[in-house]
Coordinates of C-alpha atoms and ligand atoms in Angstrom, one line a residue:
M764 CA -108.0 25.4 -253.8
D765 CA -111.5 24.3 -254.7
N766 CA -112.7 26.9 -257.1
Q767 CA -110.8 25.5 -260.1
N768 CA -112.3 24.7 -263.5
Y769 CA -112.7 21.0 -263.0
N770 CA -113.6 18.6 -265.8
K771 CA -116.3 16.4 -264.3
P772 CA -118.1 13.4 -265.8
I773 CA -121.5 13.8 -267.4
L774 CA -123.4 10.5 -267.5
K775 CA -125.6 11.7 -270.4
N776 CA -122.5 12.2 -272.6
A777 CA -121.0 8.9 -271.5
R778 CA -124.0 7.1 -272.9
K779 CA -123.7 8.7 -276.4
R780 CA -122.5 6.6 -279.3
T781 CA -121.6 8.0 -282.8
K782 CA -120.4 6.3 -285.9
N783 CA -117.1 8.2 -285.8
E784 CA -114.0 6.1 -286.4
T785 CA -111.8 5.7 -283.3
S786 CA -108.6 7.7 -283.4
V787 CA -105.4 5.9 -282.6
L788 CA -102.7 8.0 -280.9
D789 CA -99.1 7.1 -280.1
Y790 CA -98.2 8.0 -276.6
V791 CA -95.8 10.9 -276.5
P792 CA -94.2 11.3 -273.0
T793 CA -94.1 14.9 -271.6
A794 CA -90.6 16.2 -271.2
F795 CA -90.3 17.4 -267.6
D796 CA -87.3 19.5 -266.3
S797 CA -86.4 16.8 -263.8
L798 CA -87.7 13.3 -263.0
L799 CA -91.0 13.7 -261.2
G800 CA -90.5 10.6 -259.0
E801 CA -86.8 10.8 -258.1
G802 CA -86.4 9.3 -254.7
K803 CA -90.2 8.9 -254.3
L804 CA -92.2 5.7 -253.5
Y805 CA -95.6 4.9 -254.8
C806 CA -98.2 2.4 -253.7
I807 CA -101.1 1.3 -256.0
Q808 CA -104.3 -0.5 -255.1
T809 CA -106.2 -2.2 -257.9
H810 CA -109.9 -3.1 -257.7
G811 CA -112.2 -4.7 -260.3
C812 CA -111.6 -6.7 -263.4
Q813 CA -108.6 -7.6 -265.6
A814 CA -109.1 -4.4 -267.6
N815 CA -108.1 -2.5 -264.4
V816 CA -105.2 -4.9 -263.7
A817 CA -103.9 -4.1 -267.1
D818 CA -104.5 -0.4 -266.6
S819 CA -102.6 -0.5 -263.4
E820 CA -99.6 -2.0 -265.1
K821 CA -99.7 0.9 -267.5
I822 CA -99.9 3.4 -264.6
K823 CA -96.9 1.6 -263.0
G824 CA -95.1 1.8 -266.3
L825 CA -95.7 5.6 -266.5
L826 CA -94.7 6.2 -262.9
E827 CA -91.5 4.1 -263.2
S828 CA -90.5 6.0 -266.3
Q829 CA -90.3 9.0 -264.0
G830 CA -88.2 7.3 -261.4
F831 CA -91.0 6.4 -258.9
V832 CA -90.3 3.0 -257.1
E833 CA -93.1 0.7 -256.0
T834 CA -93.7 -0.2 -252.4
N835 CA -96.6 -2.1 -250.8
I836 CA -96.2 -0.3 -247.5
E837 CA -98.7 2.6 -247.6
E838 CA -97.1 4.4 -244.6
I839 CA -93.9 5.1 -246.4
A840 CA -95.4 6.0 -249.8
D841 CA -95.2 9.5 -251.2
L842 CA -98.0 8.7 -253.7
I843 CA -101.0 6.4 -253.2
I844 CA -103.1 5.6 -256.3
I845 CA -106.4 3.7 -256.1
N846 CA -107.6 2.2 -259.4
T847 CA -111.3 1.8 -258.7
C848 CA -114.2 -0.4 -259.8
A849 CA -117.8 0.7 -260.0
I850 CA -119.5 -2.6 -260.9
R851 CA -121.3 -3.2 -257.6
E852 CA -122.0 -1.1 -254.5
N853 CA -119.7 -3.2 -252.3
A854 CA -116.7 -2.4 -254.6
E855 CA -117.3 1.3 -254.1
K856 CA -117.9 1.1 -250.4
K857 CA -114.4 -0.5 -250.0
V858 CA -112.8 2.4 -251.8
F859 CA -114.6 5.0 -249.7
G860 CA -113.4 3.1 -246.6
E861 CA -109.8 3.2 -247.8
L862 CA -110.0 6.9 -248.5
G863 CA -111.1 7.4 -244.9
R864 CA -107.8 5.9 -243.7
Y865 CA -105.8 8.2 -246.0
K866 CA -107.3 11.2 -244.4
S867 CA -105.4 10.6 -241.1
M868 CA -102.3 9.6 -243.0
K869 CA -102.4 12.9 -244.9
L870 CA -102.8 14.9 -241.7
K871 CA -99.5 13.3 -240.5
K872 CA -97.8 13.7 -243.9
P873 CA -99.3 16.7 -245.8
E874 CA -97.0 16.2 -248.8
L875 CA -98.6 12.7 -249.5
I876 CA -100.4 12.7 -252.8
V877 CA -103.6 10.6 -253.1
A878 CA -104.9 9.9 -256.6
V879 CA -108.2 8.2 -257.4
G880 CA -108.6 6.8 -260.9
G881 CA -110.5 4.1 -262.9
C882 CA -114.2 3.5 -263.2
M883 CA -115.6 5.2 -260.1
P884 CA -114.6 8.7 -261.1
Q885 CA -116.5 8.2 -264.4
E886 CA -119.7 8.4 -262.3
E887 CA -121.1 11.9 -261.6
V888 CA -122.3 10.9 -258.2
V889 CA -118.9 9.7 -257.1
V890 CA -117.0 12.8 -258.2
E891 CA -119.6 15.0 -256.4
K892 CA -119.1 12.9 -253.2
L893 CA -115.3 13.0 -253.5
L894 CA -115.2 16.8 -254.0
K895 CA -117.6 17.4 -251.1
T896 CA -116.3 15.1 -248.4
Y897 CA -112.9 13.6 -249.4
K898 CA -110.6 16.6 -249.5
Q899 CA -107.7 14.4 -249.0
V900 CA -107.8 13.3 -252.6
D901 CA -105.4 15.4 -254.8
I902 CA -106.0 13.9 -258.2
I903 CA -109.2 12.5 -259.7
F904 CA -108.9 11.0 -263.2
G905 CA -110.8 8.5 -265.2
T906 CA -110.4 5.6 -267.6
H907 CA -110.0 7.8 -270.7
N908 CA -107.0 9.8 -269.6
L909 CA -104.7 7.6 -267.5
H910 CA -102.0 8.4 -270.1
K911 CA -102.1 12.0 -268.8
L912 CA -101.4 10.9 -265.2
L913 CA -97.8 12.3 -265.2
D914 CA -99.0 15.7 -266.2
Y915 CA -101.6 15.7 -263.4
L916 CA -98.9 14.6 -261.0
Q917 CA -96.7 17.5 -262.1
V918 CA -99.5 19.9 -261.2
A919 CA -100.2 18.3 -257.9
I920 CA -96.5 18.0 -256.8
K921 CA -95.0 21.2 -258.3
E922 CA -98.0 23.6 -258.2
K923 CA -99.6 22.0 -255.2
R924 CA -103.0 22.2 -256.9
R925 CA -105.8 19.7 -256.9
V926 CA -106.5 18.1 -260.3
V927 CA -109.9 16.8 -261.4
E928 CA -110.1 15.6 -265.0
V929 CA -112.7 13.0 -266.0
L930 CA -113.8 12.8 -269.6
S931 CA -117.2 11.5 -270.6
V932 CA -116.3 10.7 -274.2
E933 CA -116.5 7.7 -276.5
G934 CA -112.7 7.3 -276.1
E935 CA -109.7 6.7 -278.3
I936 CA -106.9 4.1 -278.4
V937 CA -103.5 5.1 -277.1
E938 CA -100.7 2.9 -278.3
D939 CA -97.1 2.5 -277.0
L940 CA -97.8 3.3 -273.3
P941 CA -95.1 1.8 -271.2
S942 CA -96.2 -1.1 -269.0
A943 CA -94.6 -2.5 -265.9
R944 CA -96.1 -6.0 -266.0
D945 CA -96.7 -7.9 -262.7
S946 CA -95.6 -11.3 -264.2
R947 CA -92.6 -12.3 -266.3
F948 CA -94.5 -15.1 -267.9
K949 CA -98.2 -14.3 -268.0
A950 CA -99.3 -11.1 -269.8
W951 CA -102.6 -9.2 -270.4
V952 CA -103.1 -8.0 -273.9
N953 CA -105.9 -5.5 -274.5
I954 CA -107.5 -6.2 -277.8
M955 CA -110.4 -3.8 -277.4
F956 CA -111.7 -1.1 -275.0
G957 CA -115.2 -0.1 -274.0
C958 CA -118.6 -1.7 -274.4
D959 CA -121.6 -1.0 -276.5
E960 CA -123.9 -3.7 -275.1
F961 CA -125.7 -1.7 -272.5
C962 CA -126.9 -4.6 -270.4
T963 CA -129.5 -2.8 -268.3
Y964 CA -127.8 -3.5 -264.9
C965 CA -124.2 -2.6 -266.0
I966 CA -122.2 0.5 -265.5
V967 CA -119.3 -0.5 -267.8
P968 CA -120.5 1.1 -271.0
Y969 CA -120.8 4.4 -269.1
T970 CA -117.3 4.2 -267.5
R971 CA -115.3 2.8 -270.4
G972 CA -116.8 4.4 -273.5
K973 CA -117.6 2.9 -276.8
E974 CA -116.4 -0.4 -278.1
R975 CA -113.2 0.1 -280.0
S976 CA -110.8 -2.5 -281.3
R977 CA -107.1 -2.2 -281.4
H978 CA -105.6 -2.7 -284.9
P979 CA -104.4 -6.3 -285.4
E980 CA -100.9 -5.3 -286.4
H981 CA -100.5 -3.5 -283.0
I982 CA -101.8 -6.6 -281.1
L983 CA -99.6 -9.0 -283.1
S984 CA -96.5 -6.9 -282.6
E985 CA -97.2 -6.6 -278.8
V986 CA -97.5 -10.4 -278.7
Q987 CA -94.3 -10.9 -280.7
S988 CA -92.4 -8.7 -278.2
L989 CA -93.9 -10.7 -275.3
I990 CA -92.6 -13.9 -277.0
D991 CA -89.2 -12.3 -277.5
Q992 CA -89.2 -11.6 -273.7
G993 CA -90.0 -15.2 -272.9
Y994 CA -93.6 -14.9 -271.9
K995 CA -95.5 -18.2 -271.9
E996 CA -99.1 -17.1 -271.6
I997 CA -101.2 -14.2 -272.9
T998 CA -104.8 -13.3 -272.0
L999 CA -106.6 -11.2 -274.6
L1000 CA -108.8 -8.7 -272.9
G1001 CA -112.1 -7.0 -273.8
Q1002 CA -115.6 -6.7 -272.3
N1003 CA -116.9 -8.6 -275.3
V1004 CA -114.0 -10.1 -277.2
N1005 CA -116.3 -11.9 -279.6
S1006 CA -117.3 -8.6 -281.2
Y1007 CA -113.7 -7.7 -281.8
G1008 CA -113.3 -6.0 -285.2
L1009 CA -117.0 -5.2 -285.7
D1010 CA -116.1 -1.5 -285.4
F1011 CA -113.5 -1.6 -288.2
E1012 CA -114.6 0.5 -291.2
S1013 CA -112.0 -0.3 -293.7
R1014 CA -111.2 -4.0 -293.1
E1015 CA -112.9 -7.3 -292.5
Y1016 CA -111.0 -8.8 -289.5
R1017 CA -112.8 -10.5 -286.7
F1018 CA -112.0 -12.3 -283.4
S1019 CA -111.7 -15.6 -285.2
D1020 CA -109.1 -14.1 -287.6
L1021 CA -107.2 -12.7 -284.7
L1022 CA -107.2 -16.1 -282.9
N1023 CA -106.2 -17.8 -286.2
D1024 CA -103.2 -15.4 -286.5
L1025 CA -102.2 -15.8 -282.9
H1026 CA -102.5 -19.6 -283.1
K1027 CA -99.6 -19.6 -285.6
M1028 CA -97.4 -17.7 -283.3
D1029 CA -94.8 -19.2 -280.9
I1030 CA -96.6 -18.3 -277.7
P1031 CA -97.5 -21.5 -275.7
R1032 CA -100.8 -20.4 -274.2
I1033 CA -103.5 -18.1 -275.3
R1034 CA -106.6 -17.3 -273.2
F1035 CA -109.2 -14.6 -273.6
T1036 CA -111.9 -12.9 -271.5
T1037 CA -114.8 -12.0 -271.6
S1038 CA -117.0 -13.6 -274.1
H1039 CA -120.6 -12.5 -274.8
P1040 CA -122.8 -15.6 -275.7
K1041 CA -124.7 -13.8 -278.4
D1042 CA -121.5 -13.2 -280.5
F1043 CA -119.9 -16.6 -279.8
S1044 CA -119.9 -17.6 -283.5
T1045 CA -119.3 -21.0 -285.2
E1046 CA -116.1 -19.4 -286.8
I1047 CA -114.7 -18.8 -283.3
I1048 CA -115.6 -22.3 -282.1
D1049 CA -114.0 -23.8 -285.2
V1050 CA -110.7 -21.9 -284.6
L1051 CA -110.7 -22.8 -281.0
S1052 CA -111.1 -26.5 -281.9
L1053 CA -107.6 -26.3 -283.6
G1054 CA -106.3 -26.6 -280.0
G1055 CA -102.6 -26.2 -279.6
N1056 CA -101.9 -22.9 -277.9
L1057 CA -105.6 -22.0 -277.8
M1058 CA -106.5 -23.1 -274.3
P1059 CA -109.6 -25.4 -273.7
Y1060 CA -111.2 -23.0 -271.3
I1061 CA -114.0 -20.5 -271.9
H1062 CA -115.6 -18.0 -269.5
L1063 CA -119.1 -17.5 -270.9
P1064 CA -121.2 -15.3 -268.6
V1065 CA -124.9 -16.3 -268.8
Q1066 CA -126.3 -14.0 -266.1
S1067 CA -129.7 -15.8 -265.8
G1068 CA -131.5 -18.9 -267.1
S1069 CA -134.9 -17.1 -267.4
N1070 CA -135.8 -15.8 -270.8
K1071 CA -137.9 -13.1 -269.2
I1072 CA -135.0 -11.9 -267.1
L1073 CA -132.5 -12.2 -270.0
K1074 CA -134.8 -9.9 -272.0
A1075 CA -135.1 -7.4 -269.1
M1076 CA -131.3 -7.5 -268.9
N1077 CA -131.0 -6.7 -272.6
R1078 CA -128.7 -9.8 -273.1
K1079 CA -130.0 -10.6 -276.6
Y1080 CA -130.0 -14.4 -276.3
T1081 CA -132.3 -17.0 -274.7
K1082 CA -131.7 -19.9 -272.4
E1083 CA -132.2 -22.2 -275.4
S1084 CA -129.7 -20.4 -277.7
Y1085 CA -127.1 -20.3 -274.9
L1086 CA -127.4 -24.0 -274.3
K1087 CA -127.2 -24.6 -278.1
T1088 CA -123.9 -22.6 -278.2
V1089 CA -122.6 -24.7 -275.2
Q1090 CA -123.5 -27.9 -277.1
E1091 CA -121.7 -26.7 -280.3
I1092 CA -118.6 -25.9 -278.2
R1093 CA -118.8 -29.3 -276.5
D1094 CA -119.3 -31.2 -279.8
K1095 CA -116.2 -29.5 -281.3
I1096 CA -114.0 -29.3 -278.2
P1097 CA -115.0 -32.2 -276.0
S1098 CA -112.6 -31.5 -273.2
I1099 CA -113.6 -27.8 -272.8
S1100 CA -113.9 -26.3 -269.3
L1101 CA -116.7 -23.7 -269.0
T1102 CA -117.3 -21.1 -266.3
T1103 CA -119.8 -18.3 -266.1
D1104 CA -121.1 -15.2 -264.3
I1105 CA -124.6 -15.2 -262.8
I1106 CA -126.7 -12.4 -261.2
V1107 CA -129.4 -13.4 -258.7
G1108 CA -132.2 -11.2 -257.6
F1109 CA -132.5 -9.1 -260.7
P1110 CA -135.6 -6.9 -260.5
G1111 CA -138.7 -9.0 -261.2
E1112 CA -136.9 -12.4 -260.7
T1113 CA -139.4 -14.8 -259.3
E1114 CA -138.8 -18.2 -257.7
E1115 CA -139.7 -19.8 -261.1
D1116 CA -137.2 -17.6 -262.9
F1117 CA -134.6 -18.6 -260.4
I1118 CA -135.4 -22.3 -260.9
E1119 CA -134.7 -21.7 -264.6
T1120 CA -131.2 -20.5 -263.7
L1121 CA -130.5 -23.5 -261.5
D1122 CA -131.7 -25.7 -264.4
L1123 CA -129.5 -24.0 -266.8
V1124 CA -126.5 -24.4 -264.5
E1125 CA -127.1 -28.1 -264.3
K1126 CA -127.5 -28.5 -268.0
A1127 CA -124.5 -26.3 -269.1
G1128 CA -122.1 -28.3 -266.8
F1129 CA -120.2 -25.2 -265.6
E1130 CA -116.9 -25.9 -263.7
G1131 CA -117.1 -22.6 -261.8
A1132 CA -119.0 -19.4 -261.6
Y1133 CA -118.8 -15.9 -260.2
T1134 CA -122.2 -15.3 -258.6
F1135 CA -123.5 -11.9 -257.5
V1136 CA -126.6 -10.4 -256.0
F1137 CA -128.0 -7.6 -258.2
S1138 CA -126.6 -4.2 -257.2
P1139 CA -128.5 -1.2 -258.6
R1140 CA -126.1 1.2 -260.3
S1141 CA -127.1 4.9 -260.5
G1142 CA -127.8 5.9 -264.1
T1143 CA -128.4 2.4 -265.5
P1144 CA -132.0 1.4 -266.5
A1145 CA -132.3 -1.5 -264.1
A1146 CA -131.7 0.8 -261.1
N1147 CA -135.2 2.2 -261.8
F1148 CA -136.9 -1.2 -262.3
D1149 CA -139.5 -2.3 -259.7
D1150 CA -137.8 -4.7 -257.3
S1151 CA -140.0 -6.3 -254.7
T1152 CA -137.9 -9.3 -253.7
P1153 CA -136.6 -8.9 -250.2
N1154 CA -132.8 -8.9 -249.7
E1155 CA -133.0 -11.9 -247.4
E1156 CA -134.7 -13.9 -250.2
K1157 CA -131.9 -12.8 -252.7
K1158 CA -129.2 -14.0 -250.3
K1159 CA -131.0 -17.4 -249.9
R1160 CA -131.1 -17.7 -253.7
L1161 CA -127.4 -16.9 -253.9
Y1162 CA -126.7 -19.6 -251.3
R1163 CA -128.8 -22.2 -253.1
L1164 CA -127.0 -21.4 -256.4
N1165 CA -123.5 -21.5 -254.9
K1166 CA -124.2 -25.0 -253.6
I1167 CA -124.8 -26.3 -257.2
V1168 CA -122.0 -24.2 -258.6
N1169 CA -119.5 -25.6 -256.1
E1170 CA -120.5 -29.1 -257.0
G1171 CA -119.6 -28.3 -260.6
F1172 CA -116.3 -26.8 -259.5
K1173 CA -115.5 -30.1 -257.7
N1174 CA -116.6 -32.2 -260.7
G1175 CA -114.4 -30.1 -262.9
N1176 CA -111.4 -30.9 -260.7
L1177 CA -112.3 -34.6 -260.3
R1178 CA -112.1 -35.3 -264.0
F1179 CA -108.3 -34.7 -263.8
L1180 CA -107.6 -37.2 -261.0
D1181 CA -104.8 -39.6 -261.9
Q1182 CA -104.2 -37.7 -265.2
M1183 CA -101.0 -36.0 -266.4
V1184 CA -101.5 -32.2 -266.8
E1185 CA -99.3 -29.3 -268.0
V1186 CA -99.0 -26.5 -265.4
L1187 CA -97.5 -23.0 -265.9
V1188 CA -95.8 -22.7 -262.5
E1189 CA -96.4 -19.3 -261.1
G1190 CA -94.7 -19.3 -257.7
P1191 CA -95.1 -20.4 -254.1
S1192 CA -98.7 -21.4 -253.3
K1193 CA -100.7 -18.7 -251.5
T1194 CA -102.0 -21.2 -248.9
N1195 CA -98.8 -23.1 -248.3
P1196 CA -95.4 -21.4 -249.0
N1197 CA -93.7 -24.8 -249.0
M1198 CA -95.6 -25.8 -252.2
L1199 CA -95.6 -24.3 -255.6
S1200 CA -98.7 -23.6 -257.6
G1201 CA -99.9 -22.8 -261.1
Y1202 CA -102.7 -23.4 -263.6
T1203 CA -103.4 -26.1 -266.1
K1204 CA -104.5 -25.6 -269.6
H1205 CA -108.1 -26.0 -268.4
N1206 CA -107.4 -23.2 -265.8
K1207 CA -107.4 -25.5 -262.8
L1208 CA -105.3 -24.5 -259.8
V1209 CA -102.7 -27.1 -258.9
H1210 CA -100.5 -27.2 -255.8
F1211 CA -97.3 -29.4 -255.8
K1212 CA -94.0 -29.8 -254.1
G1213 CA -91.2 -28.8 -256.4
D1214 CA -88.0 -26.9 -256.9
S1215 CA -88.4 -23.1 -257.2
K1216 CA -86.3 -23.3 -260.4
L1217 CA -89.6 -24.5 -262.0
I1218 CA -91.2 -21.1 -261.6
G1219 CA -92.1 -19.7 -265.0
S1220 CA -91.9 -23.0 -266.7
L1221 CA -94.5 -25.4 -268.2
T1222 CA -94.2 -28.6 -266.2
S1223 CA -95.9 -31.9 -266.4
L1224 CA -97.6 -33.1 -263.2
Q1225 CA -99.5 -36.2 -262.2
I1226 CA -102.7 -35.3 -260.3
V1227 CA -103.0 -37.3 -257.1
E1228 CA -105.8 -35.4 -255.3
A1229 CA -108.9 -33.4 -256.4
K1230 CA -110.4 -31.0 -253.9
T1231 CA -113.2 -28.6 -254.5
W1232 CA -111.0 -25.5 -255.1
S1233 CA -107.7 -27.1 -256.2
L1234 CA -105.8 -30.1 -257.4
T1235 CA -102.7 -31.6 -255.8
G1236 CA -100.0 -32.7 -258.2
E1237 CA -96.7 -34.6 -258.1
E1238 CA -93.8 -34.5 -260.5
Y1239 CA -93.8 -37.6 -262.5
H1240 CA -90.8 -39.9 -262.2
G1241 CA -91.7 -42.6 -264.7
Ligands
LIG1292 N1 -118.1 -7.8 -269.8 C1 -118.3 -8.9 -269.1 C2 -118.4 -8.7 -267.6 C3 -118.3 -7.4 -266.9 S1 -118.7 -7.3 -265.3 C4 -119.5 -9.6 -269.6 O1 -120.3 -9.0 -270.2 O2 -119.6 -10.7 -269.3 C5 -118.5 -8.8 -264.5 C6 -119.8 -9.4 -264.0 O3 -120.3 -8.6 -263.0 C7 -120.9 -9.5 -265.0 O4 -120.8 -10.6 -265.8 C8 -122.1 -9.6 -264.1 O5 -122.4 -10.9 -263.7 C9 -121.7 -8.8 -262.8 N2 -122.4 -7.5 -262.7 C10 -122.3 -6.5 -263.6 N3 -123.1 -5.5 -263.1 C11 -123.7 -5.9 -262.0 C12 -124.7 -5.4 -261.1 N4 -125.2 -4.2 -261.3 N5 -125.0 -6.1 -260.0 C13 -124.5 -7.4 -259.8 N6 -123.6 -7.9 -260.6 C14 -123.2 -7.2 -261.7
LIG1293 FE1 -121.5 -4.9 -268.9 FE2 -123.0 -6.3 -270.6 FE3 -120.9 -4.8 -271.5 FE4 -120.5 -7.0 -270.1 S1 -121.5 -6.9 -272.1 S2 -119.5 -5.0 -269.8 S3 -122.2 -7.0 -268.6 S4 -122.8 -4.0 -270.6
LIG1294 FE1 -115.1 -2.7 -262.5 FE2 -114.6 -1.0 -264.5 FE3 -113.9 -3.5 -264.7 S1 -116.5 -1.1 -263.3 S2 -115.4 -4.6 -263.5 S3 -113.1 -2.1 -263.2 S4 -114.6 -2.2 -266.3

């Protein structure tokens, strides 16, 4: 079964960038003799960022179009799919651990199909490891070909053959894929795919291909259809949304134009992620300052406060220019809530460099941050940089940083104490099923007691308590 002509990833090809215009394909479903998933259950695990969450909704859409029904009980599933993330070693370790469990499940139930997709298979080292030691995996596919999943399933189910197809290409745009969205009121909307930044620590440009923007008319019509279905909030997705449209050859249409057009539409809330500081232009800030359905919340990953480290990371901005952007945002949108991502222990980071990061965190006034210890990724430049800082020291830095970050988190919540806020009610609170929860315009989590009829609505609440990680609200009765 193993001497097939597999299509494996090639890191060298994944790095290539040409000037060729991205082709846009309309998804054409394969016509099968009978429904592939009739009477079959599937279970999907999603790791990583929102790009993967959105991809998983497309995978679900494809599966459900063939009659598969979702279950979250692995033991009864006929098909298990893991949509993987390669961003840090820990993320990968988790997946290999899960695959270990499926080995014994497959011994008991040989007809079980296990599929691994997403960012991990885009790495040469991962596919080699999967082929060598994880024979329980039937299908290996990548980020560029999830729209072919049903064809791969057909081969695995009907022909009982293993399928390995991972493309190391710049990528295309596939429109009209079905999507089974997790929420009835919050939706992800991809506005672009891939990344051309090549930050020296990051695997994403290798796993996701070149930066390619969806045409605005496709985005706007997707949003219109979400409005028609009653959606209340959209989050625009891209690895660097601020460079949206830079790849268009025959039109001048940028992220600020897209925000401007969406601002005029009848969707109550618009968010976006992720922003790259170097491309956060005055035009974008000016559009955001219109307010209305453009939410006063920006996630603006800074990674480090040391200019030496920022240069080594290939981030193309400085501590000073970052703080200048933050100032311009605060001047034009005074109530803005800012969060960030920070990597500690990047190769060559000294105590002085780290202090620069702490200083920047204080000055920028973040109200939250995702903080990480640097994890070397095979094939990226930083994996070969000299790194003499002991792991123990890196962990201490992470701890010191988190203490300051958490204070910012709490301060961000405190400023809403006694205020009225608007919350998009999502459902029962994860920590207390007797409470409901949802997010404010500034992306603050609020728990409150209320009727489940409120789920899916925008509700006004009075904030009566501000804790570090959440707010407590009450319905206002005059
Ligand atoms: N495109 C987004 C984020 C992508 S990954 C951006 O540019 O901001 C999310 C976060 O993971 C990054 O912001 C970074 O802080 C972190 N990250 C990426 N590669 C990493 C690595 N090798 N080690 C540790 N953290 C990493
Ligand atoms: Fe990775 Fe940098 Fe691209 Fe973000 S901008 S995905 S950190 S290479
Ligand atoms: Fe992970 Fe791929 Fe996203 S590596 S962070 S799932 S783009």
